[in-house]
CSV table of C-alpha atoms in Angstrom, one decimal:
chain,number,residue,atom,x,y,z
O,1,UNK,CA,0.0,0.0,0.0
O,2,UNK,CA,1.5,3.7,-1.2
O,3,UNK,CA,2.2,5.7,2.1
O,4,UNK,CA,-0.6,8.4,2.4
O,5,UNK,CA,0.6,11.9,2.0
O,6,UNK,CA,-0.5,15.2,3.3
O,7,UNK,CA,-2.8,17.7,1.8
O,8,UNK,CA,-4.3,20.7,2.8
O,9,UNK,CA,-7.7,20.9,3.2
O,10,UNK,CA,-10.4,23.2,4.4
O,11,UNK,CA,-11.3,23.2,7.9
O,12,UNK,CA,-14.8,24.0,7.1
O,13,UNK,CA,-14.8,20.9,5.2
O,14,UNK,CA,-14.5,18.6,8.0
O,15,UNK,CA,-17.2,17.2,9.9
O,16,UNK,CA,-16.2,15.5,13.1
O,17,UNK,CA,-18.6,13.5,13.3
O,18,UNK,CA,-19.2,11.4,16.9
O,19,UNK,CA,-16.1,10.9,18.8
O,20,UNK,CA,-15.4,8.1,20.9
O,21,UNK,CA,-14.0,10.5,23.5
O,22,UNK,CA,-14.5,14.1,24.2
O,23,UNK,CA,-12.2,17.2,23.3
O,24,UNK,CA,-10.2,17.8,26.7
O,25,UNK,CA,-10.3,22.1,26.8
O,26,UNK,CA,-6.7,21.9,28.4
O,27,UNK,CA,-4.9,19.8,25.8
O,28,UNK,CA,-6.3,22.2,23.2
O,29,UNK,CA,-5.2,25.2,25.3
O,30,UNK,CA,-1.9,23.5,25.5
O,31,UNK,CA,-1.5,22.5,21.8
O,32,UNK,CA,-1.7,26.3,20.7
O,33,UNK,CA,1.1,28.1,21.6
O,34,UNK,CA,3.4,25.3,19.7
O,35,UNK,CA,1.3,25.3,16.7
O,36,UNK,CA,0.6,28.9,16.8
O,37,UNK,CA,4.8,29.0,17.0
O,38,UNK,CA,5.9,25.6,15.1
O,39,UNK,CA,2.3,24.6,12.9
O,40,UNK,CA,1.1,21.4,13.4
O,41,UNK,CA,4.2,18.3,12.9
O,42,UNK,CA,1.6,15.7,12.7
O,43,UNK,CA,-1.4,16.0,10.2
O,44,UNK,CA,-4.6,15.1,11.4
O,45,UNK,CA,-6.9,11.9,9.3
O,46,UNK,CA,-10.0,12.0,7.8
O,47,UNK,CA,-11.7,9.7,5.6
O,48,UNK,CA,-13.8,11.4,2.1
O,49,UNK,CA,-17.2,11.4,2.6
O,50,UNK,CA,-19.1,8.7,1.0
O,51,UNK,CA,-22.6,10.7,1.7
O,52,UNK,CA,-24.8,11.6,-1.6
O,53,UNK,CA,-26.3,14.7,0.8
O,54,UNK,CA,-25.8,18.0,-1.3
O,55,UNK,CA,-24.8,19.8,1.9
O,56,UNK,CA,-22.4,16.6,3.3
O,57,UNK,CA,-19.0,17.9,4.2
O,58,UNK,CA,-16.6,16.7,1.9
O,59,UNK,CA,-14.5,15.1,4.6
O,60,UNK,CA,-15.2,13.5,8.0
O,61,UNK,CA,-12.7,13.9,11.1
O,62,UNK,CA,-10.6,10.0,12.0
O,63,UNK,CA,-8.0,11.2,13.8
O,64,UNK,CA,-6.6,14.6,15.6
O,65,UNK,CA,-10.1,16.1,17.3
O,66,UNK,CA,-7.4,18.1,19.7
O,67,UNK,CA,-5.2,19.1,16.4
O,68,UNK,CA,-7.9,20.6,14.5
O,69,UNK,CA,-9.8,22.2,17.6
O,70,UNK,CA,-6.5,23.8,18.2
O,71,UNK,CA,-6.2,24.9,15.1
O,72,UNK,CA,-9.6,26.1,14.7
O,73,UNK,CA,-9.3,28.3,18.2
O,74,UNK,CA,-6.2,29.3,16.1
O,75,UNK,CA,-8.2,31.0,13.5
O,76,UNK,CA,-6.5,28.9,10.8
O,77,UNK,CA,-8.7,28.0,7.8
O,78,UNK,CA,-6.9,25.1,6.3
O,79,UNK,CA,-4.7,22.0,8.2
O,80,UNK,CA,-2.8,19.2,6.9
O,81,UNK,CA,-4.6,16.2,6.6
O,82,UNK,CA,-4.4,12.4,6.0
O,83,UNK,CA,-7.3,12.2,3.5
O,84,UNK,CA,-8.3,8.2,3.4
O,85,UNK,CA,-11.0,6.5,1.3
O,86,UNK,CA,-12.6,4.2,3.6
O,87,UNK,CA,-16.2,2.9,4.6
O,88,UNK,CA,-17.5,4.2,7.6
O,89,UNK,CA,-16.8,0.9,9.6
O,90,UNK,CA,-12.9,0.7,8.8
O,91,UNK,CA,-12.5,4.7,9.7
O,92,UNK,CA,-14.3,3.5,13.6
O,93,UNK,CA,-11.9,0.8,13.6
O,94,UNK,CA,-9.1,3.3,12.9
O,95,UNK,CA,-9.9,5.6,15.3
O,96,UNK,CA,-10.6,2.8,18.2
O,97,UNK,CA,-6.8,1.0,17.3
O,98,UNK,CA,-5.5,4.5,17.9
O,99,UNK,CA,-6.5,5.5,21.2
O,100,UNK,CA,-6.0,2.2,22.2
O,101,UNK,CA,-2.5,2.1,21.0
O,102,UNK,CA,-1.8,5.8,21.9
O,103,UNK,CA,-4.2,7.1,24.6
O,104,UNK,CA,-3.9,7.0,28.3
O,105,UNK,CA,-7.4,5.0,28.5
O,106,UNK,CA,-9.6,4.5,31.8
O,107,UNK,CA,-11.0,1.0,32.9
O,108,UNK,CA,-14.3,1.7,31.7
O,109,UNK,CA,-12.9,3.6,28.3
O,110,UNK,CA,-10.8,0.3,27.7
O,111,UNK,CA,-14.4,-2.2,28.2
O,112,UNK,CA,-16.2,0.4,25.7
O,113,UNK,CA,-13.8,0.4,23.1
O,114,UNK,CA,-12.3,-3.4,22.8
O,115,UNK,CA,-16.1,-4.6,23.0
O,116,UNK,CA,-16.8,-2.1,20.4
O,117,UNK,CA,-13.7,-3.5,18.4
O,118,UNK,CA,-14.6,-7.1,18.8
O,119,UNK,CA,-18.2,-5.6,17.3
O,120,UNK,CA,-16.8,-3.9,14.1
O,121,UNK,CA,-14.3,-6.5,14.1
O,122,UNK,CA,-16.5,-9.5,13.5
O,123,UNK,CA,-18.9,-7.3,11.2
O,124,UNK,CA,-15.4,-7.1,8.8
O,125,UNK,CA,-14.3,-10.6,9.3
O,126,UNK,CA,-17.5,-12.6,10.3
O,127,UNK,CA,-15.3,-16.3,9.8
O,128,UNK,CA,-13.0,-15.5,12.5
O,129,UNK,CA,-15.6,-15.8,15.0
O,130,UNK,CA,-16.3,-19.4,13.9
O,131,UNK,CA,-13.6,-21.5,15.1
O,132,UNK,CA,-11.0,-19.7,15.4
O,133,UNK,CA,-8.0,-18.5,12.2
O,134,UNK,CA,-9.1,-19.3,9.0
O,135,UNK,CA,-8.3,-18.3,5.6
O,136,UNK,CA,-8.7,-14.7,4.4
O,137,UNK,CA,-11.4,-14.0,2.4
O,138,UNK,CA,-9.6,-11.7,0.2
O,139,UNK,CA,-10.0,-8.9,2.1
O,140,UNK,CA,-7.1,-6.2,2.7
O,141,UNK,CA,-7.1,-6.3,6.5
O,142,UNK,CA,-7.2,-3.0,8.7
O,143,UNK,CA,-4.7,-4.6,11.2
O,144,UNK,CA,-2.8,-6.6,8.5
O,145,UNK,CA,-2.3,-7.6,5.6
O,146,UNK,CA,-1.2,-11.7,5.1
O,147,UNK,CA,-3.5,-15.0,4.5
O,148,UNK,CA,-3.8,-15.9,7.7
O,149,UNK,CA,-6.8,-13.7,9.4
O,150,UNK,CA,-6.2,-14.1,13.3
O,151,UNK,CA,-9.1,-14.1,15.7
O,152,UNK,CA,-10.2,-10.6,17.5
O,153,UNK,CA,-8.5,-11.5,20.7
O,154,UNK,CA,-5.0,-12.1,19.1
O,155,UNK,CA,-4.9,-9.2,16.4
O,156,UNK,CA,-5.8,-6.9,19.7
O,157,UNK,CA,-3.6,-8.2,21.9
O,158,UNK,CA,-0.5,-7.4,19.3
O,159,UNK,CA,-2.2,-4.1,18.2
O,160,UNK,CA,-2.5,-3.3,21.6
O,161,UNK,CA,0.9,-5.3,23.4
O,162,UNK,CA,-1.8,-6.3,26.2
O,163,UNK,CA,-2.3,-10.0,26.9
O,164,UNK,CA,-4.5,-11.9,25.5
O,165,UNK,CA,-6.6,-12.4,28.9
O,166,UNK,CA,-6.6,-8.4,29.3
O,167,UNK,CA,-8.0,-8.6,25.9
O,168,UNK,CA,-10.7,-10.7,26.8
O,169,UNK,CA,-11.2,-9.4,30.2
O,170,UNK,CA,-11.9,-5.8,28.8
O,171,UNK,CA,-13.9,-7.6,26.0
O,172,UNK,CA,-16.7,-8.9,28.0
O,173,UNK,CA,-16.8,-6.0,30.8
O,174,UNK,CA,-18.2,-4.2,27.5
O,175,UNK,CA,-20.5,-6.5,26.8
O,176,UNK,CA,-22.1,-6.9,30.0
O,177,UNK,CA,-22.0,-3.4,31.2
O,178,UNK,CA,-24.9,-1.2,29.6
O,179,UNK,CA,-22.9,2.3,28.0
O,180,UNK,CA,-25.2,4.1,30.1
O,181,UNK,CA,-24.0,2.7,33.2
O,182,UNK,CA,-20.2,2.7,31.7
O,183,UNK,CA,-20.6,6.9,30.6
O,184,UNK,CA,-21.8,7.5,34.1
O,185,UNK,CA,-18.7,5.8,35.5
O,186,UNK,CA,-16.3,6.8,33.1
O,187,UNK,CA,-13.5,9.6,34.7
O,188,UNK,CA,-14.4,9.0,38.6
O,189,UNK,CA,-13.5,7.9,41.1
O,190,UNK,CA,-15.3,4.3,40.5
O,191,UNK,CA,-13.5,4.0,37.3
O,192,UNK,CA,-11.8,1.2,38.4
O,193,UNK,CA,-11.4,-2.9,37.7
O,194,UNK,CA,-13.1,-3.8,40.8
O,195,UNK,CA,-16.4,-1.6,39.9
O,196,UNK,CA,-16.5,-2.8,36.5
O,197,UNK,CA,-16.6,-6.4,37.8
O,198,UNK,CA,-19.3,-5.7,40.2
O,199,UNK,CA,-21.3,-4.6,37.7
O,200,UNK,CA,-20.6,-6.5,35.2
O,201,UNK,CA,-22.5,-9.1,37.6
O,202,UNK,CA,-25.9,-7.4,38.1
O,203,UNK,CA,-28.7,-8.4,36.2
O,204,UNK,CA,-30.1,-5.7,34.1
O,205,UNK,CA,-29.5,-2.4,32.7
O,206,UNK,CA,-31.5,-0.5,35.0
O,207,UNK,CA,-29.8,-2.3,38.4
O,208,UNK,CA,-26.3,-1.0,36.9
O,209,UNK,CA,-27.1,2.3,36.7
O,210,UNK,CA,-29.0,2.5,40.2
O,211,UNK,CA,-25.7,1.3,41.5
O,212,UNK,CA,-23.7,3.8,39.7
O,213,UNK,CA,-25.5,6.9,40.9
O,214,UNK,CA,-26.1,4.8,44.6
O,215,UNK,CA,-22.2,4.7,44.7
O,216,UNK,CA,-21.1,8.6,43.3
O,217,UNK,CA,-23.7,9.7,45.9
O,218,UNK,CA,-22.2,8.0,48.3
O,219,UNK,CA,-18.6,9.3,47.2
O,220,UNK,CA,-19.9,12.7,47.0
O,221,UNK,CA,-21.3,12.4,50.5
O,222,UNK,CA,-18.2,11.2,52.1
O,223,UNK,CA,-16.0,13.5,50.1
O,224,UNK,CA,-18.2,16.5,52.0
O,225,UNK,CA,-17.6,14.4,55.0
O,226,UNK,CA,-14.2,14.3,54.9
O,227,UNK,CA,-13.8,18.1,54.1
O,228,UNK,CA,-15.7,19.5,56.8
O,229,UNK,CA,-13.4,16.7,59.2
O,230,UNK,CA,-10.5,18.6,57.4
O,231,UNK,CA,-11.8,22.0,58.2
O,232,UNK,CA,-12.9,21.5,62.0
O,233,UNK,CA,-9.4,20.2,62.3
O,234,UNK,CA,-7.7,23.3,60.8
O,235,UNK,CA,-9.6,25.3,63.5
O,236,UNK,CA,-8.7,23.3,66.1
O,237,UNK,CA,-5.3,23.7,64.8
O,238,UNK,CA,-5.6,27.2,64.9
O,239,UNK,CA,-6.9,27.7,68.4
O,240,UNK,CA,-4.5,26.4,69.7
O,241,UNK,CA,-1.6,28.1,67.8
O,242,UNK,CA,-3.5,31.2,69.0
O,243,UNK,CA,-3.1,30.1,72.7
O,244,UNK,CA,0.1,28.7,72.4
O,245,UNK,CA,0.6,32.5,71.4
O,246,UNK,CA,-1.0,34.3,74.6
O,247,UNK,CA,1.2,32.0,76.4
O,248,UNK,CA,4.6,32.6,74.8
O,249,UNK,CA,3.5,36.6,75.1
O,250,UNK,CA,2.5,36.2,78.8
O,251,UNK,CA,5.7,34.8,79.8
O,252,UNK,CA,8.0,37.2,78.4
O,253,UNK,CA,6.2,39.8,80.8
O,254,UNK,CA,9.1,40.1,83.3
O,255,UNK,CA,11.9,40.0,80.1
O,256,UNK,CA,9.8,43.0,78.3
O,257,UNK,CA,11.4,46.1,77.5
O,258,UNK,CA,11.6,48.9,79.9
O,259,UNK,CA,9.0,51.1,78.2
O,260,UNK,CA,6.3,48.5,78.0
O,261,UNK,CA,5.6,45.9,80.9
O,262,UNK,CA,4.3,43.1,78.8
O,263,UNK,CA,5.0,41.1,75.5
O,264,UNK,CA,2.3,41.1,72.8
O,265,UNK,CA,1.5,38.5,70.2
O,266,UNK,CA,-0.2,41.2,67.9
O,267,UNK,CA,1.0,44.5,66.9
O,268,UNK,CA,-0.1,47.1,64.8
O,269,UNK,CA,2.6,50.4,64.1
O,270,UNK,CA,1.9,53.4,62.6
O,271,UNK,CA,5.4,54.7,62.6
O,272,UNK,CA,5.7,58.7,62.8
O,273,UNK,CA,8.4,59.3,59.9
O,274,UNK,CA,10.2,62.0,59.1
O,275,UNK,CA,10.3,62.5,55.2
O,276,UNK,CA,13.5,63.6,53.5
O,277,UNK,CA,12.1,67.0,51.4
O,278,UNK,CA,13.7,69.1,49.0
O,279,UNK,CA,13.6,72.2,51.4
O,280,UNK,CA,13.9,72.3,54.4
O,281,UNK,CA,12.4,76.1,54.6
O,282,UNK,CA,9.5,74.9,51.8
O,283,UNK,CA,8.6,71.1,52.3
O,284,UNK,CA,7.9,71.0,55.7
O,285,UNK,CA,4.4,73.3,55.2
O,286,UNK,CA,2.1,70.2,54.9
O,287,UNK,CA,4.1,67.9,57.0
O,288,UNK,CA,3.8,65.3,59.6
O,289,UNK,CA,5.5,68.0,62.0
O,290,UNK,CA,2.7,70.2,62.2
O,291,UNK,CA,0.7,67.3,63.8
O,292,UNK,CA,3.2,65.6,66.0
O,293,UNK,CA,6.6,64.9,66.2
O,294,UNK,CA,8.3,62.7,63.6
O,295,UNK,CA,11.4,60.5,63.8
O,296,UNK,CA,14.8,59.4,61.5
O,297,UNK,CA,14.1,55.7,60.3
O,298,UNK,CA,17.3,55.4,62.6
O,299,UNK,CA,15.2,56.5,65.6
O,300,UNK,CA,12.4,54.4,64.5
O,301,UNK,CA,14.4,51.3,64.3
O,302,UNK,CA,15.9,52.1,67.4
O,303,UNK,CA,12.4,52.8,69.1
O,304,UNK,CA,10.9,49.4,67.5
O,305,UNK,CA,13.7,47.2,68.5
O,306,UNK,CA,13.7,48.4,72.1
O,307,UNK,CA,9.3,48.1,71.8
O,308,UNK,CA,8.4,45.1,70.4
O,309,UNK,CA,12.2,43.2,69.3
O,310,UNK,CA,12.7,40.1,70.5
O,311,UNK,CA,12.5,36.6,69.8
O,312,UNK,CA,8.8,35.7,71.1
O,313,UNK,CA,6.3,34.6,68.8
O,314,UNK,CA,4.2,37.3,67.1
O,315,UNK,CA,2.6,39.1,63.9
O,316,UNK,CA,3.4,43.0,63.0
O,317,UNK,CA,1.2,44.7,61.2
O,318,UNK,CA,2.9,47.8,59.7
O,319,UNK,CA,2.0,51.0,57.9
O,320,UNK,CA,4.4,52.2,54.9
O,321,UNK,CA,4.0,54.9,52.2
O,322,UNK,CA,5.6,54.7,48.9
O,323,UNK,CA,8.6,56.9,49.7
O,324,UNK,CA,9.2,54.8,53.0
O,325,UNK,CA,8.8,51.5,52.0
O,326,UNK,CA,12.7,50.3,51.9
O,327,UNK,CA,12.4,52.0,55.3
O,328,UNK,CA,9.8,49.9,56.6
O,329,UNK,CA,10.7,46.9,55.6
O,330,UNK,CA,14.1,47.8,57.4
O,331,UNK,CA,11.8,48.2,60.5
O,332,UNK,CA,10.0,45.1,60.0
O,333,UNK,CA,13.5,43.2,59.6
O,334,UNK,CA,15.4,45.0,62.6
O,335,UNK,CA,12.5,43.6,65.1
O,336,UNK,CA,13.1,40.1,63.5
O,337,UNK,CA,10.0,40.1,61.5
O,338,UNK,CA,9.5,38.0,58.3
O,339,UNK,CA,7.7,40.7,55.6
O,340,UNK,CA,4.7,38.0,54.5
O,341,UNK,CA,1.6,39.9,52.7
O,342,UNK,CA,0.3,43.4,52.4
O,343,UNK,CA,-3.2,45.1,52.0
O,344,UNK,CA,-3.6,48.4,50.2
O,345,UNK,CA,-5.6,51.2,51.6
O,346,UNK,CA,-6.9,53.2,48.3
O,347,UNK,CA,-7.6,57.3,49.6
O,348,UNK,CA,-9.4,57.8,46.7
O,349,UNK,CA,-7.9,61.6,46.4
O,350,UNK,CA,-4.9,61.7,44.6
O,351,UNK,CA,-1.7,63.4,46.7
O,352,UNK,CA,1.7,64.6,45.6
O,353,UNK,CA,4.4,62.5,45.1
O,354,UNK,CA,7.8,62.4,42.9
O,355,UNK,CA,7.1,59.5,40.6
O,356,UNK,CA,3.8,59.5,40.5
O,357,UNK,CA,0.5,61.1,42.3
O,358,UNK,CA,-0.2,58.5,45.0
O,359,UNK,CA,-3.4,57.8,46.5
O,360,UNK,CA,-2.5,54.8,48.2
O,361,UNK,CA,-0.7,53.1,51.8
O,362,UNK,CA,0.4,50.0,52.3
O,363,UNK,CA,-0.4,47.8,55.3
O,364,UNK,CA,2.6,45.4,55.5
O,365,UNK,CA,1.9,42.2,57.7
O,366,UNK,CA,5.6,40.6,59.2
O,367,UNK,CA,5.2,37.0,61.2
O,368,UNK,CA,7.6,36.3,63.7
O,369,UNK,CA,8.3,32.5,64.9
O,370,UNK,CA,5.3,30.2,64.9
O,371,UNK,CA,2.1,32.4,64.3
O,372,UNK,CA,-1.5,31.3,63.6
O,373,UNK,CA,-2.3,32.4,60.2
O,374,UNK,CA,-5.8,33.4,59.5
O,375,UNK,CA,-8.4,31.2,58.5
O,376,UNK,CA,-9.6,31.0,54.5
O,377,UNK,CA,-12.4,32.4,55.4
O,378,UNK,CA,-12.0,35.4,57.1
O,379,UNK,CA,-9.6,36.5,54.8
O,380,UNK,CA,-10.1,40.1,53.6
O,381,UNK,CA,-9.9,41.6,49.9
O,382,UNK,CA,-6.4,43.1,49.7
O,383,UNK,CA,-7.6,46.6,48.8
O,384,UNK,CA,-9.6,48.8,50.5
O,385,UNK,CA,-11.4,52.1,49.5
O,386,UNK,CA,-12.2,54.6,51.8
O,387,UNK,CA,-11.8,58.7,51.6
O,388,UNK,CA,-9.0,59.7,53.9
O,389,UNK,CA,-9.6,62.0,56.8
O,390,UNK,CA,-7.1,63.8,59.3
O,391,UNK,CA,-4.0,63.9,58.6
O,392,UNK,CA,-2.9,60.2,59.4
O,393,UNK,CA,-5.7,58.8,60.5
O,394,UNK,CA,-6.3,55.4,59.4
O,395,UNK,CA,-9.6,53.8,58.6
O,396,UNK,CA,-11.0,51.6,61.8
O,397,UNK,CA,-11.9,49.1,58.7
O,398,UNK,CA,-7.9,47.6,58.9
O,399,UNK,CA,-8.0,47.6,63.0
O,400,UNK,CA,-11.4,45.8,63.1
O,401,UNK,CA,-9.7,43.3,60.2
O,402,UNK,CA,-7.1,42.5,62.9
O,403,UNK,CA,-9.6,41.8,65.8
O,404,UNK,CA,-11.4,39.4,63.7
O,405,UNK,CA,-7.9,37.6,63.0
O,406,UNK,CA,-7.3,37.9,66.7
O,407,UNK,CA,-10.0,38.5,68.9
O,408,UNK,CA,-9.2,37.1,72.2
O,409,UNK,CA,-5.5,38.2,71.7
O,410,UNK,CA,-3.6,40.9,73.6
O,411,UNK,CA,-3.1,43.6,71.0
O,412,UNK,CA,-1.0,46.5,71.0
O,413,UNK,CA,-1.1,49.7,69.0
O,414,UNK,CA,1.8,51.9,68.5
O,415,UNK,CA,1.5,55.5,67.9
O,416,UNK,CA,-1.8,55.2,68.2
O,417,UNK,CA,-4.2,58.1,67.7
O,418,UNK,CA,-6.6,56.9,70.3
O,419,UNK,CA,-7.6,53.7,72.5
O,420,UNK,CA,-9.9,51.5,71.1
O,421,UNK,CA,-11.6,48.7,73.2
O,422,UNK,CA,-9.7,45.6,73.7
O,423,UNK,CA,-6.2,46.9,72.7
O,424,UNK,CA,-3.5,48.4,74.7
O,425,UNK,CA,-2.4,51.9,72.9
O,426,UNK,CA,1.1,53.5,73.2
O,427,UNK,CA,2.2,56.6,71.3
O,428,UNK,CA,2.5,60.8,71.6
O,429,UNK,CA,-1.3,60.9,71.4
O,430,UNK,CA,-1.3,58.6,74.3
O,431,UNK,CA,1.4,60.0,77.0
O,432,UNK,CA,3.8,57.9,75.5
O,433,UNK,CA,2.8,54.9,77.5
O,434,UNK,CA,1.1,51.3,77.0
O,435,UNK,CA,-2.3,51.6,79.0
């Protein structure tokens, strides 16, 4: 037989037809790029249309559904093809021998398809089911081409390079298993040997599929099961962290530094910096100074380190502007923090700014040893919008963010504007002391 050799052909020509498998979306996804780079290396097959319908596609699809769906997503108009002139029944054939030879096939795809095969197969060579090999009847096999005609099971076990007993294994799990039952199956969880042989042992159609949607439901169920387990678990998990916390902070009360009296597991900084200005005589108009006194990152770090440095366990949550961000993340480091996330506090008005007009803050979040990290749930969005107000004042939103992570936590606020309920406060606003 001449070797068959590539055309090109119309997309819009090709029908294609009913597959034995679905197109997978992610193999067509990652088929683009190297086509879209490369083209396609390996043509697709089709077989000419033997249909006298005026309005029959010329060609219909035997082999490369995830080639030409690519292609088509591609925008191309034409592809390479195979173009074969064969009846409908050899083109199934085809098809089956190449996803059995070349596909990555479930249990329940293997029953379908080699009882399928032995179908077509005996419909092409009828005197192989009779006894066993006999003499061709002058046909050009599919499989091969030589006088002797084996029987289904042995052409399919060398097609395929399975045994001869996995042959007919596979074989009669097709038969007995109604396609209904077998589609339901197919791609979970019960897609395995030991399902298929139940099955394959009830009595009727209908008893199949009852125990095919009895057993998903029953997967599904536990699967819910086992995730709320999972979930209670975390929390427990996360209780305890959280006292495991409080614990660590309340015995480092007698090693705390000399302006506070205590350790804290949670603190939350506003840092009063001092920003570097063009002039000194012109850039302080609007500046932090005419609200309270400011600091050198040097005296910050120094402040910070004799607050809240240390060793114990804890989480830092610390305000930074886009000028003073290497600065804060000095801060963070310098108290032995580990810089971990950030939210975004959008001001909606624009401000000044050198390299661009912010309207933004940054609310960076530092861990410290072994801290309880939120739960999924109570996760916040990672931007928040809110007008700004007084100079410096932050919106309660990011405080009450922090109680919900920590509620029964001691909390400390550092230059802190005022108290709020539940939290120890230290800053100028607040005589300078933890109360």
């Amino acid at each position: 037989m001449d070797a068959l050799v590539p055309e090109m052909i119309r997309i819009a020509d090709i029908d294609t037809g009913k597959r034995l498998r679905d197109v997978d979306p992610a193999k067509v996804e990652a088929l683009k790029p190297s086509f879209a780079e490369l083209g396609l290396r390996t043509p697709i097959t089709v077989r000419v249309n033997d249909s006298r319908r005026k309005d029959a596609p010329r060609y219909i699809l035997s082999a490369g559904a995830h080639r030409l769906a690519a292609a088509l997503a591609l925008g191309w108009e034409e592809i390479p093809a195979f173009v074969r002139k064969e009846s409908a029944l050899d083109a199934e054939l085809w098809e089956i021998d190449e996803n059995l030879a070349r596909a990555e096939l479930t249990p329940a795809d293997r029953a379908m398809f080699v009882f399928r095969r032995k179908e077509l197969y005996l419909l092409k060579y009828p005197e192989t089911g009779h006894g066993g090999d006999r003499k061709s009847s002058g046909q050009v096999g599919h499989l091969v081409d030589r006088a002797e005609r084996k029987s289904f099971v042995a052409a399919t076990a060398e097609l395929t390079g399975k045994p001869e007993r996995s042959i007919r294994r596979d074989a009669e799990r097709g038969e007995k298993i109604c396609k209904a039952a077998l589609d339901k199956l197919r791609g979970t969880r019960l897609d395995n040997g030991v399902s298929l042989d139940r099955l394959k042992a009830l009595p009727s159609d209908v008893t199949q599929i009852a125990w095919v949607e009895g057993a998903l439901a029953e997967e599904k169920r536990i699967k819910v099961e086992s995730k709320s387990i999972r979930a209670q678990q975390q929390k427990v998990r996360h209780a305890v962290r959280l006292t495991e916390m409080a614990l660590t902070a309340e015995r480092g009360k007698a090693t705390a530094p000399a302006k506070l009296d205590r350790l804290y597991p949670v603190y939350y900084a506003d840092p009063a910096w001092k920003y570097r200005v063009h002039s000194e005589v012109t850039g302080r108009e609007k500046s932090a100074e005419n609200h309270y006194p400011t600091m050198t990152t040097d005296e910050i770090v120094a402040l910070m380190v004799e607050l809240i440095g240390g060793n114990h366990p804890a989480v830092l949550f610390l305000w930074a502007t886009n000028p003073m961000l290497p600065d804060s993340l000095r801060v963070m480091e310098a108290c032995g923090f580990t810089y971990v996330h950030h939210w975004v506090w959008d001001k909606v008005d624009i401000g000044t700014g050198y390299w661009g007009r912010d309207r933004h803050e940054l609310l960076l979040i530092g861990r410290r040893g072994e801290v309880a990290c939120p739960l999924p749930e109570m996760l916040p969005p990672t931007v928040y919008v809110e007008k700004k107000g007084e100079h410096s004042a932050k919106p309660e939103y990011f405080a009450e963010q922090i109680e919900r992570f920590y509620p029964d936590l001691p909390k400390l606020e550092l230059n802190a504007r005022r108290k709020r309920p539940g939290w120890d406060v230290w800053g100028y606003e607040v005589d300078g002391r933890a109360e």
